[in-house]
Short mmCIF file of C-alpha atoms in Angstrom, two decimals:
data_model
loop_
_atom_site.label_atom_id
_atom_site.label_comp_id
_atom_site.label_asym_id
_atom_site.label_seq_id
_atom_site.Cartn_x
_atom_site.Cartn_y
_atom_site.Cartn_z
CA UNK G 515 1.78 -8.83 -0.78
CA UNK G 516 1.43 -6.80 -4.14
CA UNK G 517 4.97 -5.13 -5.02
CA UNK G 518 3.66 -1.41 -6.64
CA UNK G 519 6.17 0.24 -8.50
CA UNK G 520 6.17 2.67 -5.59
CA UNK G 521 8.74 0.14 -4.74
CA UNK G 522 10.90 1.63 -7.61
CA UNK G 523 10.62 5.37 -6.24
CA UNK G 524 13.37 4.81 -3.00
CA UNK G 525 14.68 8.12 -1.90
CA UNK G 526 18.23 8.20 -2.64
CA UNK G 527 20.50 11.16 -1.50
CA UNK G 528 24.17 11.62 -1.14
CA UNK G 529 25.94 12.11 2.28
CA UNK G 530 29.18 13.42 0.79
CA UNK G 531 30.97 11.64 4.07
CA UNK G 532 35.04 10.84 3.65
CA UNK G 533 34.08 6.88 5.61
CA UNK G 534 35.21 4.01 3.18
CA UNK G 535 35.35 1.47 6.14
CA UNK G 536 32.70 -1.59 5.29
CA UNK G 537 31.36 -1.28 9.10
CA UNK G 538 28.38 0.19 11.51
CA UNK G 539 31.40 1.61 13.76
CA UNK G 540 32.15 3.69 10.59
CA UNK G 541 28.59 3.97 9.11
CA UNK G 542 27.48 5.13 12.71
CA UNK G 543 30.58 7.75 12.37
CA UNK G 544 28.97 9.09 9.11
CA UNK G 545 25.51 9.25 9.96
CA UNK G 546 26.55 11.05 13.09
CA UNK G 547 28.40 13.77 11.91
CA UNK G 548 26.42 14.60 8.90
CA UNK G 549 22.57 14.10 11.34
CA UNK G 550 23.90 15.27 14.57
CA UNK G 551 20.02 15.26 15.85
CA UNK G 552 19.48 11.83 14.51
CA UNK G 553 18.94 9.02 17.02
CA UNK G 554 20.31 6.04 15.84
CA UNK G 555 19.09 2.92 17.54
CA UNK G 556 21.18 0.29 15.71
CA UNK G 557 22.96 -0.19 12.26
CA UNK G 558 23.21 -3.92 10.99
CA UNK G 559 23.74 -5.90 7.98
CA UNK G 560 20.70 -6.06 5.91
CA UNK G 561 20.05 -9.38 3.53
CA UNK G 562 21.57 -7.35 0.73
CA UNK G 563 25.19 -7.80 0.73
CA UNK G 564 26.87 -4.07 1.30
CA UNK G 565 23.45 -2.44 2.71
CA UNK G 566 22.83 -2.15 6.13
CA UNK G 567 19.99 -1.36 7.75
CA UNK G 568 19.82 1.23 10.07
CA UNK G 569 17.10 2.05 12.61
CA UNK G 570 16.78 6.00 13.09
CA UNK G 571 14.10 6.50 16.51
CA UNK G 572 11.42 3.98 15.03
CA UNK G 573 12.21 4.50 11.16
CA UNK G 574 14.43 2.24 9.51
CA UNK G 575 16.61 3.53 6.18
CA UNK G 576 19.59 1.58 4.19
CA UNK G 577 22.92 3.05 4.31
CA UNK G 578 25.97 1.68 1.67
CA UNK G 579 28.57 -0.14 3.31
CA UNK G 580 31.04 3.09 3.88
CA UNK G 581 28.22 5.17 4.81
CA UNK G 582 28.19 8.24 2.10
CA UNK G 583 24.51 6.83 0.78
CA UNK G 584 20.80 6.64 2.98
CA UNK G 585 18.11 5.05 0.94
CA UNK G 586 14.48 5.22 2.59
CA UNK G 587 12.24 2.76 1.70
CA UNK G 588 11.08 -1.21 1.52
CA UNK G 589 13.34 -4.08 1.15
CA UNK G 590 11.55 -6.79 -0.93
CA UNK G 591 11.91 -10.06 -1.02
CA UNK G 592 10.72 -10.58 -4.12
CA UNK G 593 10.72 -14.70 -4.46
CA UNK G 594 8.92 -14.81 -1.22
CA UNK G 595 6.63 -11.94 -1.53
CA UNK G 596 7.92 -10.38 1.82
CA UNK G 597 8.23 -7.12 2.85
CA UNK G 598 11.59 -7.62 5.24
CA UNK G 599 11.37 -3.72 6.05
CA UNK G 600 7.65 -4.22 7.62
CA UNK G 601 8.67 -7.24 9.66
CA UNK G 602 11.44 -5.21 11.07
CA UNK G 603 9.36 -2.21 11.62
CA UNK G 604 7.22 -4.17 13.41
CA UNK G 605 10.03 -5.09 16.48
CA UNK G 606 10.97 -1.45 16.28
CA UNK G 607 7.56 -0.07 16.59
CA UNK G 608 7.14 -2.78 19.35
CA UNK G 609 10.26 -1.24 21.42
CA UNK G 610 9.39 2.04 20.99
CA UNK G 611 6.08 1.56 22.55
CA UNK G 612 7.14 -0.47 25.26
CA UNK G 613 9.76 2.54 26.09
CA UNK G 614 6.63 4.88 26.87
CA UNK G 615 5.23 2.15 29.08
CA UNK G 616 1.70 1.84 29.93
CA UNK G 617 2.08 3.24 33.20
CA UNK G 618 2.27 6.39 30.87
CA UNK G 619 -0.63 5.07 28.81
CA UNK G 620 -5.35 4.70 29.82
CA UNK G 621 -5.80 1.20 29.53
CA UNK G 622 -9.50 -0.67 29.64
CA UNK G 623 -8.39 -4.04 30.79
CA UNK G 624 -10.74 -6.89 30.24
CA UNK G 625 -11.38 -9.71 32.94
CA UNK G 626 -9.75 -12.12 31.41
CA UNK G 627 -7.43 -10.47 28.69
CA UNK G 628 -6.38 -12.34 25.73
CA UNK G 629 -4.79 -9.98 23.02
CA UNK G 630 -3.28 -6.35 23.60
CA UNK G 631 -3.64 -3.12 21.68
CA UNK G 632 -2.25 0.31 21.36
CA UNK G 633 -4.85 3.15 20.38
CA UNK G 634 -2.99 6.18 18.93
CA UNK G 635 -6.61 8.50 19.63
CA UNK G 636 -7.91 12.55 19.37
CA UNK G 637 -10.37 13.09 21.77
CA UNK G 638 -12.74 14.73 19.49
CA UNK G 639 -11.94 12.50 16.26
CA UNK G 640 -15.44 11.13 14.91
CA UNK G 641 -14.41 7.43 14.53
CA UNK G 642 -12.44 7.83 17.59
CA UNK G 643 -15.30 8.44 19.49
CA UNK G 644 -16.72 5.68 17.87
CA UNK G 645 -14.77 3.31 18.97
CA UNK G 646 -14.97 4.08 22.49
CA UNK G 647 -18.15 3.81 22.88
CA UNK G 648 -17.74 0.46 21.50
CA UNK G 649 -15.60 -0.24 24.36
CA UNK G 650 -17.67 -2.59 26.42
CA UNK G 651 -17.27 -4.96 22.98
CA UNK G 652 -13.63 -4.79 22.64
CA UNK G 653 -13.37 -5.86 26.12
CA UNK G 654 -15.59 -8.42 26.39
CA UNK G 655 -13.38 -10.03 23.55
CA UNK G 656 -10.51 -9.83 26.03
CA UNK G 657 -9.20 -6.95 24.18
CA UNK G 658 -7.09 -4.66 26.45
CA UNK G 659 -7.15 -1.28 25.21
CA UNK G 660 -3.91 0.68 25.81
CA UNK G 661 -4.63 4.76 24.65
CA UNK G 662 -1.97 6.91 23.75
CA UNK G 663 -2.67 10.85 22.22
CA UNK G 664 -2.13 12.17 19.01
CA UNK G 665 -4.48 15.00 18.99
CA UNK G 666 -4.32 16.25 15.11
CA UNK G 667 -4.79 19.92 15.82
CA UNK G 668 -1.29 19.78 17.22
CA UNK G 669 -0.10 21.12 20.50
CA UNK G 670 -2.25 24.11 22.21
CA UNK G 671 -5.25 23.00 20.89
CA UNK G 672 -8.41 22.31 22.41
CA UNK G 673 -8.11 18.60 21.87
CA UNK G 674 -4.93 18.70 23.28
CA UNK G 675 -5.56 20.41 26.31
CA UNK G 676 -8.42 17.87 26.54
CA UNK G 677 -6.05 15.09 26.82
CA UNK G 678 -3.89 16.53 29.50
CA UNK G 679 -6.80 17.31 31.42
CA UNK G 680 -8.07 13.72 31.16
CA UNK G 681 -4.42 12.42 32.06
CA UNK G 682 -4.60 14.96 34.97
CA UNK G 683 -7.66 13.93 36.09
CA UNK G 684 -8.13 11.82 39.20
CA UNK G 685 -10.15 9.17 37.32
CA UNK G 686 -8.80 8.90 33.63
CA UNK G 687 -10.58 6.76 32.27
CA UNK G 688 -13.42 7.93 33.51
CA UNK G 689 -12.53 11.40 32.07
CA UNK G 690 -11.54 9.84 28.95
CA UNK G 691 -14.91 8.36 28.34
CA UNK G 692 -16.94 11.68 29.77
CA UNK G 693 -14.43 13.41 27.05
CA UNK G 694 -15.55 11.36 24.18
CA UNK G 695 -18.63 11.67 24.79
CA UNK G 696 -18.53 15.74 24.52
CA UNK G 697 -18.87 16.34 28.26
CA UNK G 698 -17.27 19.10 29.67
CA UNK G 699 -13.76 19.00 31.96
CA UNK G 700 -12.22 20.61 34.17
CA UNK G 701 -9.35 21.98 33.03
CA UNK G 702 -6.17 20.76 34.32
CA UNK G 703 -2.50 20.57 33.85
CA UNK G 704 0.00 18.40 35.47
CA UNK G 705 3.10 16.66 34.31
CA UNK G 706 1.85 14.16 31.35
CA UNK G 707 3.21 12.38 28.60
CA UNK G 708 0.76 13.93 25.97
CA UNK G 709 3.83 14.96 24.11
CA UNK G 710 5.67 11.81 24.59
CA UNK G 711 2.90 9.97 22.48
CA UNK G 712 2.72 13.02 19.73
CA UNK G 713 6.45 12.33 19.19
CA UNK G 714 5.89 8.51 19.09
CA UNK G 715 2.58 9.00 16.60
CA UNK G 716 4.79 11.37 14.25
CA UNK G 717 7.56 8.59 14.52
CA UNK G 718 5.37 5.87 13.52
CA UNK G 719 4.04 8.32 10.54
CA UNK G 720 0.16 7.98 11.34
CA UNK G 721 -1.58 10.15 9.61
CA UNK G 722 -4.89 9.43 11.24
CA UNK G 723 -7.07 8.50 13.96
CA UNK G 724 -7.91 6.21 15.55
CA UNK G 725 -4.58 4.28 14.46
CA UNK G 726 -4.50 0.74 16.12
CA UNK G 727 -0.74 -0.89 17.02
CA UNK G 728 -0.88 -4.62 17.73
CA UNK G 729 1.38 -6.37 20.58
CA UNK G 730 3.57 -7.53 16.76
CA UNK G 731 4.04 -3.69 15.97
CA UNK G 732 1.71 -4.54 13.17
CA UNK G 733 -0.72 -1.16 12.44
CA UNK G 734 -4.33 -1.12 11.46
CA UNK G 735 -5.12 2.46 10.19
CA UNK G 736 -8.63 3.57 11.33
CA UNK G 737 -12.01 2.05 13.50
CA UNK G 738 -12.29 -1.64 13.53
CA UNK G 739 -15.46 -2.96 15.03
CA UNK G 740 -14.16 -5.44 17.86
CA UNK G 741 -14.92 -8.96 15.98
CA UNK G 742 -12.89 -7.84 12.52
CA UNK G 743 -10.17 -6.52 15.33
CA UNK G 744 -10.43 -10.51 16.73
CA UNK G 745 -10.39 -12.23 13.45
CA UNK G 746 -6.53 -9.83 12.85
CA UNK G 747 -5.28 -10.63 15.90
CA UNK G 748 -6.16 -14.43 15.75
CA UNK G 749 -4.32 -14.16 12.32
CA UNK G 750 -1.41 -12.44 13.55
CA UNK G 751 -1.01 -15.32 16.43
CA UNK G 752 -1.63 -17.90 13.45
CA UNK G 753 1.35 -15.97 11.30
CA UNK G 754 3.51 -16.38 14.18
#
């Protein structure tokens, strides 16, 4: 991995909490009372003696040991080249998405399935589009597909009324596919998780689409044609 001095430029701010007890019961005290809104998953010792890492929804910060300083950003490893904050984001990502579920997710299952994705996608995203009608390829590498929303225009947009009408359609992935390819829906509205996924996407910071989560919690901004997606996922099994 190549260590950038972006490294350097960690966001440090003050707390200004009265905690000087060296534990999460404390830290989790702090945090609390100063984020009230923040959902704190877990706070742990980090590899850094006096920093623990805690995991806020699917973000993970470094708090000091009596809880009056966050820092936001990567912990290196420097002698083995490792970024320790990507391998945990990985299981956190990973729990987050398994939360959802994939009853709440379209999924193109192959017929016999032999790596798993998760497809943040806007219905009317060029490359998006792209890779659906690709589809047939990804599956017949015993990809499983697994689509979640994140239509950029936010909510009350076209593209996302387009994805609750797919999800309340009786076929979706039918309608999903009609959808992408710029055929008209019906219009419909039911209960949906559209904004269940938007939350997740704007926890797991993607900034585009398609954005492609592995079963590691590993991300692959953007389209992949199906082979390069193979050749990453063989790699991540080999990495194992």
């Amino acid at each position: 991995m190549k260590i950038t001095t972006q490294i350097a430029g960690l966001l440090l701010f003050a707390l200004f909490l009265p905690f000087a007890n060296a534990d999460e019961a404390a830290i989790k005290q702090a945090l609390g009372k100063s984020m009230p809104t923040a959902k704190i998953e877990s706070i742990k010792p980090s590899e850094v003696k006096g920093v623990y890492e805690v995991v806020l929804g699917s973000s993970i910060y470094y708090a000091s040991e009596d809880g009056r300083y966050l820092l936001q950003g990567r912990l290196i490893d420097v002698a083995n080249r490792i970024d320790l904050t990507e391998q945990r984001l990985g299981a956190t990502r990973k729990a987050a998405l398994d939360k959802i579920g994939t009853d709440n997710m379209i999924v193109f299952k192959p017929k016999i399935g032999k790596y798993k994705v998760y497809v943040f996608t806007d219905i009317d995203c060029g490359y998006c589009r792209k890779l659906h009608s690709e589809i047939d390829q990804y599956l017949a590498e015993g990809i499983t597909i697994q689509y979640l929303f994140f239509p950029r225009a936010g909510k009350g947009s076209d593209s996302y009324d387009k994805a609750v009408s797919v999800w309340c359609a009786k076929d979706r992935n039918a309608a999903l596919t009609a959808a992408k390819k710029d055929q008209k829906l019906e219009r419909k509205t039911c209960d949906n998780p559209v904004d269940k996924h938007m939350q997740l996407a704007n926890e797991f910071d993607v900034k585009g689409t398609p954005m492609i989560v592995t079963e590691h919690g590993n991300i692959y901004p953007g389209y992949l044609p199906a082979k390069e997606l193979v050749q990453a996922l063989q790699g991540e099994k080999t990495s194992q």
